[in-house]
Amino acid sequence: MPNIDPQTAEPRLPLAAILARFPHQARLFGVTLIELLLSLTIVGILAIVAVASYGFLREKQDIIQATTDIQTIEGLLERDFTTHNRYPDSLAEIPGAAALRDPWGNPYQYLNIATVKGKGKVRKDHNLVPLNTDYDLYSMGKDGRSVSPLTAKASRDDIVRANNGGFVGLASDY
């Protein structure tokens, strides 16, 4: 006895019979579960790569911003030196410089080497030689921590000014 649709009173055909009538169209629109899972996997992998690339580009942009800020502050310090024939004791003496924050929200660090007793607080390279002879200017980087030698783990992500302004960039690149 054929299966009858109660609403239309017409016989119902099994799905196989319907697909047999339209074999070409069924193949065009049919998607297997494997094909669907493969497509979702590919989209997922592309999303992971895109998010990782965005994070890398964002980090690089933050480093470039900190480098630019340090060069701007350096220009303000040099202009002040030209006027007063000495470097200031703090960034608070330079209009606009004290309010600047690095991309991670921390204040820029400044140390006038001429006013420091000893070399304990002065930034040092891998040979423990001071980076500058005039002043130290740097950002503590993403982790917000820093110590004097650049070789320390806490200082590897710092953005530093070295060689009296000849180098401004990531401490790990110096």
Short mmCIF file of C-alpha atoms in Angstrom, two decimals:
data_model
loop_
_atom_site.label_atom_id
_atom_site.label_comp_id
_atom_site.label_asym_id
_atom_site.label_seq_id
_atom_site.Cartn_x
_atom_site.Cartn_y
_atom_site.Cartn_z
CA MET A 1 0.00 0.00 0.00
CA PRO A 2 1.55 3.34 -1.00
CA ASN A 3 2.27 5.97 1.59
CA ILE A 4 -0.44 8.70 1.25
CA ASP A 5 -0.08 12.31 2.28
CA PRO A 6 -3.07 13.08 4.56
CA GLN A 7 -3.27 16.76 3.52
CA THR A 8 -3.27 16.29 -0.24
CA ALA A 9 -4.50 12.69 -0.46
CA GLU A 10 -1.76 12.01 -3.01
CA PRO A 11 0.69 9.19 -2.72
CA ARG A 12 4.04 10.08 -1.19
CA LEU A 13 7.14 9.02 -3.04
CA PRO A 14 10.19 7.88 -1.11
CA LEU A 15 13.15 10.28 -1.15
CA ALA A 16 15.16 7.92 -3.31
CA ALA A 17 12.45 7.95 -5.96
CA ILE A 18 12.33 11.75 -5.95
CA LEU A 19 16.11 12.03 -6.28
CA ALA A 20 16.07 9.42 -9.05
CA ARG A 21 13.76 11.68 -11.07
CA PHE A 22 16.21 14.63 -10.77
CA PRO A 23 19.67 13.10 -10.50
CA HIS A 24 21.54 16.04 -12.01
CA GLN A 25 19.92 18.73 -9.83
CA ALA A 26 20.34 16.67 -6.66
CA ARG A 27 24.07 16.41 -7.24
CA LEU A 28 24.37 20.14 -7.84
CA PHE A 29 22.81 21.18 -4.54
CA GLY A 30 23.66 18.24 -2.31
CA VAL A 31 26.50 18.73 0.19
CA THR A 32 27.84 15.82 2.15
CA LEU A 33 28.69 16.09 5.81
CA ILE A 34 32.39 15.56 5.01
CA GLU A 35 32.37 18.47 2.55
CA LEU A 36 30.66 20.69 5.12
CA LEU A 37 33.16 19.77 7.85
CA LEU A 38 36.08 20.31 5.48
CA SER A 39 34.76 23.77 4.56
CA LEU A 40 34.29 24.70 8.22
CA THR A 41 37.82 23.48 9.02
CA ILE A 42 39.31 25.62 6.25
CA VAL A 43 37.36 28.70 7.39
CA GLY A 44 38.49 28.05 10.99
CA ILE A 45 42.16 27.81 9.96
CA LEU A 46 41.90 31.03 7.95
CA ALA A 47 40.29 32.79 10.94
CA ILE A 48 43.10 31.64 13.27
CA VAL A 49 45.76 32.88 10.81
CA ALA A 50 43.96 36.23 10.44
CA VAL A 51 43.71 36.77 14.21
CA ALA A 52 47.39 35.87 14.72
CA SER A 53 48.44 38.21 11.90
CA TYR A 54 46.37 41.03 13.38
CA GLY A 55 48.02 40.55 16.78
CA PHE A 56 51.48 40.63 15.21
CA LEU A 57 50.68 43.78 13.23
CA ARG A 58 49.18 45.46 16.31
CA GLU A 59 52.33 44.71 18.33
CA LYS A 60 54.55 46.05 15.55
CA GLN A 61 52.43 49.20 15.32
CA ASP A 62 52.80 49.75 19.11
CA ILE A 63 56.60 49.47 18.80
CA ILE A 64 56.64 51.99 15.94
CA GLN A 65 54.45 54.38 17.98
CA ALA A 66 56.76 54.15 21.01
CA THR A 67 59.81 54.71 18.79
CA THR A 68 58.19 57.80 17.26
CA ASP A 69 57.24 59.15 20.69
CA ILE A 70 60.80 58.70 21.97
CA GLN A 71 62.17 60.55 18.96
CA THR A 72 59.65 63.35 19.57
CA ILE A 73 60.64 63.63 23.24
CA GLU A 74 64.30 63.55 22.18
CA GLY A 75 63.66 66.56 19.93
CA LEU A 76 61.97 68.41 22.81
CA LEU A 77 64.92 67.63 25.09
CA GLU A 78 67.45 68.83 22.51
CA ARG A 79 65.50 72.06 22.02
CA ASP A 80 65.46 72.59 25.79
CA PHE A 81 69.21 71.88 25.93
CA THR A 82 69.80 74.55 23.29
CA THR A 83 67.86 77.06 25.37
CA HIS A 84 69.24 76.27 28.85
CA ASN A 85 72.58 74.63 28.00
CA ARG A 86 71.69 71.63 30.17
CA TYR A 87 69.27 68.71 30.11
CA PRO A 88 66.31 68.86 32.51
CA ASP A 89 66.20 66.73 35.65
CA SER A 90 62.83 65.21 34.67
CA LEU A 91 60.36 65.15 31.79
CA ALA A 92 58.00 67.27 33.90
CA GLU A 93 60.19 70.29 33.06
CA ILE A 94 59.44 69.86 29.33
CA PRO A 95 55.95 71.10 28.32
CA GLY A 96 53.90 68.23 26.93
CA ALA A 97 56.53 65.53 27.46
CA ALA A 98 55.45 64.44 30.95
CA ALA A 99 51.89 63.75 29.80
CA LEU A 100 52.95 61.37 27.03
CA ARG A 101 52.26 57.67 27.65
CA ASP A 102 53.62 54.75 25.70
CA PRO A 103 51.18 52.55 23.72
CA TRP A 104 50.85 50.27 26.77
CA GLY A 105 49.76 53.13 29.06
CA ASN A 106 53.03 53.60 30.97
CA PRO A 107 54.94 56.89 31.28
CA TYR A 108 58.19 57.20 29.36
CA GLN A 109 61.29 56.85 31.54
CA TYR A 110 63.96 59.54 31.55
CA LEU A 111 67.24 59.79 33.43
CA ASN A 112 69.67 62.72 33.16
CA ILE A 113 73.04 60.95 33.40
CA ALA A 114 74.86 64.14 34.47
CA THR A 115 72.84 64.25 37.72
CA VAL A 116 73.21 60.54 38.61
CA LYS A 117 75.71 59.48 41.24
CA GLY A 118 77.39 56.28 40.04
CA LYS A 119 76.27 54.20 37.08
CA GLY A 120 73.77 51.91 38.86
CA LYS A 121 70.58 53.31 37.32
CA VAL A 122 72.03 53.96 33.86
CA ARG A 123 70.85 51.62 31.07
CA LYS A 124 73.57 49.20 29.93
CA ASP A 125 74.18 46.97 26.91
CA HIS A 126 75.22 43.28 26.95
CA ASN A 127 78.79 44.26 27.93
CA LEU A 128 77.39 46.39 30.81
CA VAL A 129 78.53 49.56 29.05
CA PRO A 130 76.15 52.54 29.37
CA LEU A 131 73.95 53.04 26.30
CA ASN A 132 74.24 56.85 26.35
CA THR A 133 76.48 59.55 27.75
CA ASP A 134 73.87 62.34 27.90
CA TYR A 135 70.54 60.86 29.10
CA ASP A 136 68.50 57.66 29.04
CA LEU A 137 65.04 57.74 27.50
CA TYR A 138 62.95 54.58 27.10
CA SER A 139 59.61 52.84 27.31
CA MET A 140 59.28 49.84 29.62
CA GLY A 141 57.55 47.93 26.83
CA LYS A 142 54.52 45.68 26.81
CA ASP A 143 55.16 44.06 30.21
CA GLY A 144 55.70 47.41 31.98
CA ARG A 145 58.83 46.11 33.70
CA SER A 146 62.46 47.02 33.16
CA VAL A 147 65.91 46.70 34.70
CA SER A 148 69.21 48.35 33.86
CA PRO A 149 70.94 45.80 31.59
CA LEU A 150 69.21 45.15 28.27
CA THR A 151 70.10 41.46 28.48
CA ALA A 152 67.68 40.92 31.39
CA LYS A 153 64.40 39.24 30.44
CA ALA A 154 62.34 42.14 31.82
CA SER A 155 64.16 44.57 29.50
CA ARG A 156 64.03 42.65 26.20
CA ASP A 157 60.71 44.26 25.17
CA ASP A 158 61.75 47.83 26.11
CA ILE A 159 61.93 50.53 23.45
CA VAL A 160 65.25 52.28 24.08
CA ARG A 161 67.30 55.23 22.92
CA ALA A 162 70.98 54.26 22.59
CA ASN A 163 74.24 55.67 21.20
CA ASN A 164 73.11 59.19 22.16
CA GLY A 165 70.16 58.95 19.78
CA GLY A 166 71.89 56.95 17.06
CA PHE A 167 69.55 54.04 17.76
CA VAL A 168 65.92 54.08 18.86
CA GLY A 169 64.08 50.78 18.84
CA LEU A 170 63.40 47.47 20.49
CA ALA A 171 66.01 46.54 23.12
CA SER A 172 66.28 42.98 21.75
CA ASP A 173 67.31 44.46 18.37
CA TYR A 174 70.17 46.49 19.86
#
